[in-house]
Coordinates of C-alpha atoms in Angstrom, one line a residue:
M1 CA 72.7 -143.4 45.4
Q2 CA 69.8 -145.4 46.6
S3 CA 69.5 -143.3 49.8
L4 CA 69.5 -140.2 47.7
Y5 CA 66.5 -141.5 45.7
R6 CA 64.8 -142.3 49.0
Y7 CA 65.2 -138.8 50.4
L8 CA 64.7 -137.0 47.1
P9 CA 61.8 -138.8 45.3
I10 CA 61.8 -136.1 42.7
L11 CA 64.9 -137.8 41.2
D12 CA 62.9 -140.9 40.7
W13 CA 59.8 -139.6 39.0
G14 CA 61.6 -136.7 37.4
R15 CA 63.8 -138.8 35.2
R16 CA 60.7 -140.4 33.7
Y17 CA 58.8 -137.2 33.2
D18 CA 57.3 -136.8 29.7
R19 CA 55.1 -134.6 27.6
A20 CA 51.9 -136.6 28.4
A21 CA 52.5 -136.1 32.1
L22 CA 53.3 -132.4 31.6
S23 CA 49.9 -132.0 29.8
N24 CA 48.0 -133.8 32.5
D25 CA 49.8 -132.0 35.4
M26 CA 49.1 -128.6 33.8
I27 CA 45.4 -129.2 33.5
A28 CA 45.2 -130.4 37.1
A29 CA 47.2 -127.4 38.2
V30 CA 44.8 -124.9 36.5
I31 CA 41.8 -126.6 38.2
V32 CA 43.4 -126.7 41.6
T33 CA 44.7 -123.2 41.4
I34 CA 41.2 -121.9 40.7
M35 CA 39.9 -123.7 43.7
L36 CA 42.7 -122.7 46.0
I37 CA 42.6 -118.9 45.5
P38 CA 39.4 -118.3 47.6
Q39 CA 40.1 -121.3 49.8
S40 CA 43.6 -120.1 50.8
L41 CA 42.2 -116.7 51.7
A42 CA 39.4 -118.3 53.7
Y43 CA 41.8 -120.6 55.7
A44 CA 44.0 -117.6 56.6
L45 CA 40.9 -115.9 57.9
L46 CA 40.1 -119.0 59.9
A47 CA 43.7 -119.1 61.4
G48 CA 43.3 -115.4 62.4
L49 CA 46.0 -114.2 59.9
P50 CA 46.0 -111.7 57.0
P51 CA 44.5 -113.2 53.9
E52 CA 47.8 -113.2 52.0
A53 CA 49.2 -115.6 54.5
G54 CA 47.0 -118.3 53.1
I55 CA 48.4 -117.8 49.6
Y56 CA 52.0 -117.7 50.9
A57 CA 51.4 -121.0 52.8
S58 CA 50.3 -122.6 49.5
I59 CA 53.3 -121.7 47.3
V60 CA 56.7 -122.7 48.8
P61 CA 55.4 -125.6 50.9
I62 CA 53.8 -127.4 48.0
I63 CA 57.0 -127.0 46.0
L64 CA 59.1 -128.5 48.8
Y65 CA 56.6 -131.3 49.2
A66 CA 57.0 -132.1 45.5
V67 CA 60.7 -132.5 46.0
F68 CA 60.6 -134.6 49.2
G69 CA 57.1 -136.2 49.2
T70 CA 56.2 -139.6 47.7
S71 CA 52.5 -139.1 46.8
R72 CA 51.8 -138.3 43.2
A73 CA 48.5 -136.5 43.9
L74 CA 48.7 -135.0 47.5
A75 CA 48.2 -131.3 47.5
V76 CA 49.8 -129.6 50.5
G77 CA 48.6 -126.3 52.0
P78 CA 46.4 -124.8 54.6
V79 CA 43.5 -127.0 55.7
A80 CA 40.5 -126.3 57.9
V81 CA 41.4 -128.4 61.0
V82 CA 45.0 -127.3 61.1
S83 CA 44.0 -123.7 60.6
L84 CA 41.6 -124.0 63.5
L85 CA 44.3 -125.6 65.7
T86 CA 46.7 -122.7 64.7
A87 CA 44.2 -120.1 65.7
S88 CA 43.6 -121.9 69.0
A89 CA 47.3 -122.3 69.8
V90 CA 48.5 -118.9 68.7
G91 CA 45.6 -117.2 70.3
Q92 CA 46.9 -118.3 73.7
V93 CA 50.2 -116.5 73.3
A94 CA 49.4 -113.4 71.2
E95 CA 46.5 -111.1 70.3
Q96 CA 45.1 -111.5 66.8
G97 CA 46.1 -108.8 64.4
T98 CA 49.4 -108.1 66.1
A99 CA 52.9 -108.7 64.7
G100 CA 53.4 -111.1 67.6
Y101 CA 50.5 -113.2 66.4
A102 CA 52.0 -113.6 62.9
V103 CA 55.5 -114.5 64.4
A104 CA 53.9 -117.1 66.7
A105 CA 52.2 -118.7 63.6
L106 CA 55.6 -118.9 61.9
T107 CA 57.1 -120.4 65.0
L108 CA 54.3 -123.0 65.2
A109 CA 55.0 -124.0 61.6
F110 CA 58.7 -124.2 62.3
L111 CA 58.3 -126.4 65.4
S112 CA 55.8 -128.6 63.5
G113 CA 58.1 -128.9 60.6
G114 CA 61.1 -129.8 62.8
F115 CA 59.1 -132.4 64.7
L116 CA 57.9 -134.0 61.5
M117 CA 61.4 -134.1 60.0
L118 CA 62.7 -135.8 63.1
L119 CA 60.0 -138.4 63.0
G120 CA 60.8 -139.1 59.4
V121 CA 64.6 -139.3 59.7
F122 CA 64.3 -141.7 62.6
R123 CA 61.5 -143.7 60.8
L124 CA 58.9 -143.1 63.5
G125 CA 55.9 -142.8 61.3
F126 CA 54.3 -145.9 63.0
L127 CA 53.6 -143.6 66.0
A128 CA 50.6 -142.2 64.2
N129 CA 49.1 -145.7 64.4
F130 CA 48.4 -145.1 68.1
L131 CA 45.6 -142.8 67.0
S132 CA 42.5 -144.9 66.4
H133 CA 40.4 -144.1 63.4
P134 CA 37.1 -143.7 65.4
V135 CA 38.8 -141.2 67.7
I136 CA 40.2 -139.2 64.7
A137 CA 36.8 -139.2 63.1
G138 CA 35.3 -137.9 66.3
F139 CA 37.8 -135.1 66.6
I140 CA 37.4 -134.1 63.0
T141 CA 33.6 -134.1 63.3
A142 CA 33.8 -131.9 66.4
S143 CA 36.3 -129.6 64.7
G144 CA 34.0 -129.2 61.7
I145 CA 31.2 -128.1 64.0
L146 CA 33.5 -125.7 65.8
I147 CA 34.8 -124.3 62.5
A148 CA 31.4 -123.8 61.1
T149 CA 30.2 -122.1 64.3
S150 CA 33.2 -119.8 64.4
Q151 CA 32.3 -118.5 61.0
L152 CA 28.7 -117.5 61.9
K153 CA 30.0 -114.2 63.3
H154 CA 31.2 -113.3 59.8
I155 CA 27.9 -114.4 58.2
L156 CA 26.0 -112.2 60.7
G157 CA 28.5 -109.3 60.7
V158 CA 28.9 -109.3 64.4
S159 CA 31.8 -109.4 66.9
A160 CA 32.1 -112.6 68.8
H161 CA 34.8 -114.6 70.5
G162 CA 35.5 -118.0 72.2
H163 CA 37.3 -121.3 71.5
T164 CA 34.6 -123.7 72.7
L165 CA 31.1 -124.3 71.4
P166 CA 29.3 -122.8 74.4
Q167 CA 31.6 -119.7 74.4
M168 CA 31.0 -119.1 70.6
L169 CA 27.2 -119.6 70.8
G170 CA 26.9 -117.5 73.9
S171 CA 29.0 -114.7 72.4
I172 CA 27.0 -114.8 69.1
V173 CA 23.6 -114.7 71.0
E174 CA 24.8 -111.7 73.1
N175 CA 25.7 -109.8 69.9
L176 CA 22.7 -110.7 67.7
G177 CA 21.4 -107.2 68.1
Q178 CA 24.5 -105.9 66.1
T179 CA 23.6 -108.1 63.1
N180 CA 24.3 -106.3 59.8
W181 CA 21.5 -107.4 57.5
I182 CA 23.3 -106.7 54.3
T183 CA 26.2 -108.9 55.5
L184 CA 23.7 -111.6 56.5
I185 CA 22.0 -111.6 53.1
I186 CA 25.4 -111.9 51.4
G187 CA 26.5 -114.7 53.6
V188 CA 23.3 -116.7 53.4
L189 CA 23.1 -116.3 49.6
A190 CA 26.8 -117.2 49.2
T191 CA 26.4 -120.3 51.4
A192 CA 23.3 -121.5 49.6
F193 CA 24.9 -121.0 46.2
L194 CA 28.0 -122.9 47.2
F195 CA 26.0 -125.8 48.5
W196 CA 24.0 -125.8 45.3
V197 CA 27.2 -125.7 43.2
R198 CA 28.7 -128.6 45.1
K199 CA 25.7 -130.9 44.7
N200 CA 23.9 -129.8 41.6
L201 CA 26.0 -127.8 39.2
K202 CA 28.0 -130.6 37.6
P203 CA 24.9 -132.9 36.9
A204 CA 23.1 -129.9 35.5
L205 CA 26.0 -129.0 33.2
R206 CA 26.3 -132.6 32.0
R207 CA 22.6 -132.7 31.2
M208 CA 23.1 -129.6 29.1
G209 CA 25.8 -131.5 27.1
V210 CA 28.9 -129.8 28.6
P211 CA 32.0 -132.0 28.3
P212 CA 33.0 -133.7 31.6
L213 CA 36.3 -131.9 32.0
L214 CA 34.8 -128.5 31.4
A215 CA 31.9 -129.3 33.7
D216 CA 34.4 -130.3 36.4
V217 CA 36.3 -127.1 36.0
L218 CA 33.2 -124.9 36.2
T219 CA 32.0 -126.8 39.3
K220 CA 35.4 -126.2 41.0
A221 CA 35.2 -122.6 40.0
G222 CA 32.0 -122.2 41.9
P223 CA 33.7 -120.4 44.9
V224 CA 35.4 -118.1 42.4
A225 CA 32.1 -117.1 41.0
A226 CA 30.8 -116.4 44.5
V227 CA 33.9 -114.3 45.2
V228 CA 33.5 -112.3 41.9
V229 CA 29.8 -111.6 42.3
T230 CA 29.9 -110.6 45.9
T231 CA 33.0 -108.5 45.4
L232 CA 31.5 -106.6 42.5
S233 CA 28.3 -106.1 44.5
V234 CA 30.2 -104.5 47.4
W235 CA 32.2 -102.3 45.1
A236 CA 29.3 -101.2 42.9
F237 CA 26.9 -100.4 45.7
G238 CA 29.5 -99.2 48.3
L239 CA 28.3 -101.8 50.8
D240 CA 31.6 -101.5 52.8
A241 CA 30.4 -98.1 53.8
R242 CA 27.2 -99.7 55.2
G243 CA 29.0 -102.0 57.5
V244 CA 29.9 -104.9 55.3
K245 CA 33.4 -106.1 56.5
I246 CA 35.8 -106.6 53.6
V247 CA 39.2 -108.2 53.1
G248 CA 40.8 -104.9 52.4
E249 CA 44.3 -104.4 50.9
V250 CA 46.3 -107.5 50.2
P251 CA 50.0 -106.9 49.3
Q252 CA 51.1 -107.6 45.7
S253 CA 54.2 -109.7 46.3
L254 CA 55.7 -113.1 46.3
P255 CA 56.1 -114.8 49.7
P256 CA 58.5 -112.8 51.8
L257 CA 61.5 -114.1 53.7
T258 CA 60.4 -114.4 57.3
L259 CA 62.0 -115.7 60.5
P260 CA 60.1 -117.5 63.3
G261 CA 60.5 -116.4 66.9
L262 CA 62.7 -118.8 68.8
S263 CA 62.5 -117.3 72.3
S264 CA 62.4 -120.0 75.0
D265 CA 59.0 -118.7 76.3
L266 CA 57.4 -118.8 72.9
V267 CA 58.8 -122.2 72.0
G268 CA 57.8 -123.6 75.3
A269 CA 54.2 -122.3 74.9
L270 CA 53.9 -123.7 71.4
L271 CA 55.8 -126.9 71.5
V272 CA 53.0 -129.2 72.7
P273 CA 50.4 -127.6 70.3
A274 CA 53.0 -128.0 67.5
I275 CA 53.3 -131.7 68.2
L276 CA 49.6 -132.2 68.3
I277 CA 49.2 -130.3 65.0
S278 CA 51.9 -132.4 63.5
I279 CA 50.2 -135.7 64.5
I280 CA 46.8 -134.7 63.3
G281 CA 48.1 -133.2 60.1
F282 CA 50.2 -136.3 59.3
V283 CA 47.3 -138.7 60.0
E284 CA 45.0 -136.7 57.7
S285 CA 47.7 -136.4 55.0
I286 CA 48.8 -140.0 55.0
S287 CA 45.2 -141.3 54.9
V288 CA 44.5 -139.2 51.8
A289 CA 47.8 -140.1 50.2
Q290 CA 47.5 -143.8 50.7
T291 CA 43.8 -143.8 49.5
L292 CA 44.7 -142.0 46.3
A293 CA 47.9 -144.0 45.7
A294 CA 45.9 -147.3 46.0
K295 CA 43.7 -146.3 43.1
K296 CA 46.7 -146.3 40.8
R297 CA 48.6 -149.1 42.5
Q298 CA 51.3 -146.7 43.7
R299 CA 53.2 -146.8 46.9
V300 CA 53.5 -144.1 49.6
D301 CA 56.3 -144.2 52.1
P302 CA 55.0 -143.0 55.5
D303 CA 58.4 -142.1 56.8
Q304 CA 59.4 -140.1 53.7
E305 CA 55.9 -138.4 53.9
L306 CA 56.9 -137.1 57.3
I307 CA 60.1 -135.6 55.7
G308 CA 58.0 -134.1 52.9
L309 CA 55.5 -132.6 55.2
G310 CA 58.2 -131.4 57.6
A311 CA 60.0 -129.6 54.7
A312 CA 56.7 -128.1 53.7
N313 CA 56.1 -126.7 57.2
L314 CA 59.6 -125.4 57.4
G315 CA 59.1 -123.7 54.1
A316 CA 55.9 -122.1 55.4
A317 CA 57.8 -120.8 58.5
F318 CA 60.3 -118.9 56.4
T319 CA 57.9 -117.6 53.8
G320 CA 55.1 -115.9 55.8
G321 CA 52.8 -118.9 56.1
F322 CA 51.5 -121.1 58.9
P323 CA 51.2 -124.8 59.5
V324 CA 50.2 -126.9 56.5
T325 CA 49.4 -130.5 55.6
G326 CA 47.9 -132.5 52.8
G327 CA 44.3 -131.5 52.3
F328 CA 41.5 -133.9 51.5
S329 CA 39.4 -131.8 49.1
R330 CA 42.3 -130.3 47.1
S331 CA 44.1 -133.6 46.8
V332 CA 40.9 -135.3 45.5
V333 CA 40.4 -132.5 43.0
N334 CA 44.1 -132.8 42.0
F335 CA 43.7 -136.6 41.5
D336 CA 40.4 -136.3 39.7
A337 CA 41.8 -133.6 37.4
G338 CA 44.4 -136.1 36.2
A339 CA 47.6 -135.1 38.1
E340 CA 50.3 -137.6 37.2
T341 CA 53.2 -136.4 39.3
P342 CA 54.0 -134.0 42.1
A343 CA 55.0 -131.5 39.4
A344 CA 51.3 -130.6 39.3
G345 CA 51.8 -129.1 42.7
I346 CA 54.8 -127.0 41.4
Y347 CA 52.6 -125.7 38.6
T348 CA 49.9 -124.9 41.1
A349 CA 52.4 -123.0 43.2
G350 CA 53.3 -121.0 40.0
G351 CA 49.6 -120.2 39.4
L352 CA 49.2 -119.0 43.0
A353 CA 52.4 -116.9 42.7
I354 CA 50.9 -115.2 39.7
A355 CA 47.8 -114.5 41.6
A356 CA 49.8 -113.1 44.5
L357 CA 51.6 -110.7 42.1
F358 CA 48.7 -109.5 39.9
L359 CA 45.3 -110.5 41.3
T360 CA 45.3 -109.5 44.9
P361 CA 44.0 -105.9 44.3
L362 CA 40.9 -107.5 42.9
V363 CA 39.9 -108.9 46.3
Y364 CA 40.0 -105.6 48.1
F365 CA 36.2 -105.4 48.3
L366 CA 35.7 -109.2 48.9
P367 CA 33.3 -109.5 51.8
K368 CA 34.5 -111.7 54.7
A369 CA 31.0 -113.2 54.7
T370 CA 31.8 -114.9 51.4
L371 CA 35.0 -116.4 52.8
A372 CA 33.1 -117.6 55.8
A373 CA 30.6 -119.3 53.5
T374 CA 33.4 -121.0 51.7
I375 CA 34.8 -122.4 54.9
I376 CA 31.3 -123.5 56.2
V377 CA 30.6 -125.4 53.0
A378 CA 34.0 -127.0 53.0
V379 CA 34.0 -128.1 56.6
L380 CA 30.5 -129.4 57.0
S381 CA 31.5 -132.3 54.7
L382 CA 33.9 -133.3 57.5
V383 CA 31.1 -133.7 60.0
D384 CA 30.1 -137.3 60.3
L385 CA 27.9 -137.9 63.3
S386 CA 27.0 -141.4 62.0
I387 CA 30.3 -142.5 63.5
L388 CA 28.5 -142.5 66.9
K389 CA 25.8 -144.9 65.6
K390 CA 28.4 -147.2 63.9
T391 CA 30.6 -147.5 67.0
W392 CA 27.6 -148.0 69.3
G393 CA 26.5 -150.9 67.3
Y394 CA 30.0 -152.4 67.0
S395 CA 32.0 -151.6 70.1
R396 CA 30.9 -149.8 73.3
A397 CA 34.5 -149.0 74.1
D398 CA 35.1 -147.3 70.7
F399 CA 31.8 -145.5 71.1
A400 CA 32.9 -144.1 74.5
A401 CA 36.2 -142.9 73.1
V402 CA 34.5 -141.2 70.1
A403 CA 31.8 -139.6 72.2
A404 CA 34.3 -138.4 74.8
T405 CA 36.5 -136.9 72.1
I406 CA 33.6 -135.1 70.5
L407 CA 32.3 -133.7 73.8
L408 CA 35.7 -132.6 75.0
T409 CA 36.6 -130.9 71.7
L410 CA 33.3 -129.0 71.7
L411 CA 33.2 -128.1 75.4
A412 CA 36.9 -127.7 76.2
G413 CA 38.4 -126.6 72.9
V414 CA 40.4 -128.2 70.1
E415 CA 43.7 -128.5 72.0
T416 CA 42.1 -130.4 74.8
G417 CA 40.1 -132.4 72.2
V418 CA 43.1 -133.5 70.2
A419 CA 45.2 -134.2 73.4
S420 CA 42.3 -136.3 74.8
G421 CA 42.0 -138.1 71.4
V422 CA 45.6 -139.1 71.6
A423 CA 45.3 -140.2 75.2
L424 CA 42.0 -142.1 74.6
S425 CA 43.5 -143.9 71.6
I426 CA 46.4 -145.1 73.7
L427 CA 44.1 -146.0 76.7
L428 CA 41.7 -147.8 74.4
H429 CA 44.6 -149.9 73.0
L430 CA 45.8 -150.7 76.5
Y431 CA 42.3 -151.5 77.7
K432 CA 41.7 -153.9 74.8
T433 CA 45.1 -155.7 75.2
S434 CA 44.9 -155.8 79.0
R435 CA 42.2 -158.5 78.8
P436 CA 43.4 -160.7 75.9
H437 CA 41.2 -163.3 74.5
V438 CA 42.2 -166.6 75.9
A439 CA 40.2 -169.6 74.7
E440 CA 40.2 -173.1 76.2
V441 CA 40.5 -175.4 73.2
G442 CA 39.9 -179.1 72.5
L443 CA 40.6 -181.4 69.6
V444 CA 38.1 -181.4 66.7
P445 CA 37.3 -185.2 66.2
G446 CA 39.0 -186.8 63.2
T447 CA 41.5 -183.9 62.7
Q448 CA 44.6 -182.3 64.2
H449 CA 42.9 -179.0 64.7
F450 CA 41.9 -177.4 68.0
R451 CA 39.0 -175.1 68.6
N452 CA 37.2 -173.2 71.4
I453 CA 35.3 -175.7 73.6
L454 CA 32.5 -173.1 73.9
R455 CA 31.9 -172.8 70.2
H456 CA 32.6 -176.3 68.8
K457 CA 32.0 -179.9 69.6
V458 CA 35.5 -181.1 70.5
E459 CA 37.3 -183.8 72.5
T460 CA 38.8 -182.8 75.9
D461 CA 40.6 -184.6 78.7
P462 CA 39.6 -183.7 82.3
T463 CA 43.3 -183.9 83.3
L464 CA 44.5 -181.5 80.6
V465 CA 43.7 -177.8 80.1
T466 CA 44.8 -176.2 76.9
L467 CA 44.6 -172.4 76.7
R468 CA 45.1 -170.6 73.4
V469 CA 46.5 -167.1 74.1
D470 CA 45.3 -164.8 71.3
E471 CA 47.5 -161.8 72.1
S472 CA 51.1 -160.9 72.7
L473 CA 52.0 -160.9 76.4
Y474 CA 53.4 -157.7 77.9
F475 CA 53.3 -155.8 81.2
V476 CA 49.6 -154.7 80.8
N477 CA 48.1 -158.2 80.4
A478 CA 50.6 -160.5 82.1
R479 CA 48.8 -160.5 85.4
F480 CA 45.5 -161.3 83.7
L481 CA 46.9 -164.6 82.4
E482 CA 48.2 -165.4 85.9
D483 CA 44.8 -164.9 87.4
L484 CA 43.0 -166.8 84.7
I485 CA 45.2 -169.9 85.0
Q486 CA 45.0 -169.8 88.8
S487 CA 41.2 -169.7 88.7
R488 CA 40.9 -172.5 86.1
V489 CA 43.3 -174.9 87.8
T490 CA 41.7 -174.5 91.2
E491 CA 38.3 -175.3 89.7
G492 CA 39.2 -178.9 88.6
C493 CA 41.1 -181.1 91.1
K494 CA 41.7 -183.7 88.3
I495 CA 43.9 -181.3 86.3
R496 CA 47.4 -182.6 85.9
N497 CA 48.8 -180.6 82.9
V498 CA 48.3 -177.1 81.5
V499 CA 49.3 -176.2 78.0
L500 CA 49.7 -172.7 76.8
M501 CA 49.2 -172.6 73.0
F502 CA 51.3 -169.7 71.8
S503 CA 50.4 -169.7 68.1
A504 CA 49.1 -166.1 68.3
V505 CA 51.8 -164.8 70.6
N506 CA 54.3 -162.6 68.8
E507 CA 56.1 -161.0 71.8
V508 CA 56.8 -161.8 75.5
D509 CA 58.3 -158.9 77.4
F510 CA 60.1 -159.1 80.7
S511 CA 57.1 -158.5 82.8
A512 CA 55.2 -161.3 81.0
L513 CA 58.3 -163.5 81.4
E514 CA 58.2 -163.0 85.2
S515 CA 54.5 -163.8 85.1
L516 CA 55.2 -167.1 83.3
E517 CA 57.8 -167.9 85.8
A518 CA 55.3 -167.2 88.6
I519 CA 52.7 -169.5 86.9
N520 CA 55.3 -172.2 86.5
H521 CA 56.3 -172.1 90.2
R522 CA 52.6 -172.1 91.4
L523 CA 51.7 -175.0 89.2
R524 CA 54.8 -177.0 90.3
D525 CA 53.8 -176.5 93.9
M526 CA 50.3 -177.9 93.0
G527 CA 51.7 -180.9 91.2
V528 CA 50.6 -179.6 87.8
G529 CA 52.8 -179.5 84.7
L530 CA 53.1 -176.3 82.6
H531 CA 53.8 -176.8 78.9
L532 CA 54.1 -174.6 75.8
S533 CA 53.1 -175.4 72.2
E534 CA 53.5 -173.8 68.8
V535 CA 55.9 -171.2 70.1
K536 CA 57.1 -168.9 67.3
G537 CA 60.8 -168.7 66.5
P538 CA 61.4 -165.1 67.7
V539 CA 59.5 -165.7 71.0
M540 CA 61.5 -169.0 71.5
D541 CA 64.8 -167.1 70.9
R542 CA 63.8 -164.6 73.6
L543 CA 62.8 -167.3 76.1
K544 CA 66.1 -169.1 75.5
Q545 CA 67.9 -166.0 76.7
S546 CA 66.4 -166.5 80.1
H547 CA 66.3 -169.4 82.7
F548 CA 62.6 -170.0 82.1
L549 CA 63.0 -173.0 79.8
D550 CA 65.5 -174.6 82.1
E551 CA 63.1 -174.4 85.1
L552 CA 60.0 -175.2 83.1
N553 CA 57.8 -177.8 84.8
G554 CA 56.9 -179.4 81.5
Q555 CA 57.8 -179.5 77.8
V556 CA 57.8 -177.3 74.7
F557 CA 55.9 -179.0 71.9
L558 CA 56.2 -178.2 68.2
S559 CA 52.5 -178.5 67.7
Q560 CA 49.4 -178.7 69.9
Y561 CA 48.6 -182.1 68.5
D562 CA 51.9 -183.4 69.7
A563 CA 51.1 -182.1 73.2
W564 CA 47.7 -183.8 73.0
K565 CA 49.1 -187.1 72.0
T566 CA 51.7 -187.0 74.8
L567 CA 49.6 -185.7 77.7
T568 CA 46.2 -187.4 77.2
K569 CA 45.0 -191.0 77.7
P570 CA 42.4 -192.3 75.2
N571 CA 40.1 -193.6 77.9
R572 CA 39.9 -190.2 79.5
V573 CA 38.8 -188.3 76.4
Q574 CA 35.3 -187.0 76.3
A575 CA 33.3 -184.7 74.0
A576 CA 32.7 -181.2 75.1
E577 CA 29.6 -179.4 73.8

């Protein structure tokens, strides 16, 4: 029964659902639905799909996440970065506007969902930890710039193409002569209005005495107002006949039953992009979920989140959608609006289903420039170039990784950018751990504590070298320790004993064990004893499984102070500055 609760969290929160939670969830659902209608249409446009695909991708997936997910506030659906990744990946295998393009998007969602489900079932959520936060921040910043740039063609009313920043800008410049000035006016005014709404409307309403909840609803309805005004303008003045590109006919229907394409060629072409989309989507989603859960002292299970997101993507694949994940803006809105349980997502899905059935004819004359403005305003909040300054001041290695990720994403495209981000994160980890911090320590006078001889005034013995290893030992850094000890021992001819202080060592792999054996043999040949101190239980258990302890040219001490008392002579002790 416990495992059933684990895989179906709805059974846990559902049995405690009450009228107060229902009221709060319904209010949150109304606010989020108002925000999602234009946003869903816009992200479908960004993904290169018909506008209804955005609504479809926001209905069944969010219901499935409510059943399998553990976050009480996460709102699942299309998001900007994943939509851009979808357009980039699917654009490589099919031409936009064709049936094959839509099928490829379904396949991408299917592969992404399957990959996430596998990670969740086998509890592999920890793999996302290999993506460093600075690299993720760099990728999202570059993606925000690319997304905003890609929408300029809709603001200008020109035809443009490209997947990299130089390609997009070059194509836009080439076609500037085709600018439709009416479209440009609509796009600029809509963008300016949405920026004003985001920053100034709520404070203005509060100064006018509007209640906080109503002020929040009206602020979130800003994009809806832009949609209504620009749509009415195009319809009233016949601007579509004057070159203003509109959404056109959107089917009045609930999400249809669809089937992804599973041909070997298509799956092979989309498998790697699907994995990258899954990783990026999960990292964004779990970050938002954990942040919001912490505010209410709730718990989010990363492995179950993988299953929830996997189910959501599989749902999108079979209901006319495309890859989805937990969105930052919609989740924050959902949380701030008072959502108590995932049922708020189910009610939101119901609101979007009503919109799909009855409201889609109203967006026929909606200008694409307005949707582009919605996307631009949403994604520019993702752009954080200050990460470059922060990492430069803190760590040159992190700065290099962030800068490389941003440049590769902008100059080579999002797939190359995210792949390089994953690779750079792993390489950065390997680089940092390949040169572990190893401090030579001495005894703090009057205590049993040992500190770095370069930072503290401590007692040392010229015949004894104690090295505190501040990292687990594995194949990447094992040789570094060998070279360090060899160099230190050959410097001082008086050295008779070397102690490796293992208080910070949590793991010794086989390569590191072989290095320790090599160190032991070399020191024995030099007439120097090798000793260990403060070895943790699991590490000692592993060492006992080998012959290393039997051949050790020294002892294993429970504490470093024990080693000091045994191996030093009082008359040899001196202070080290």
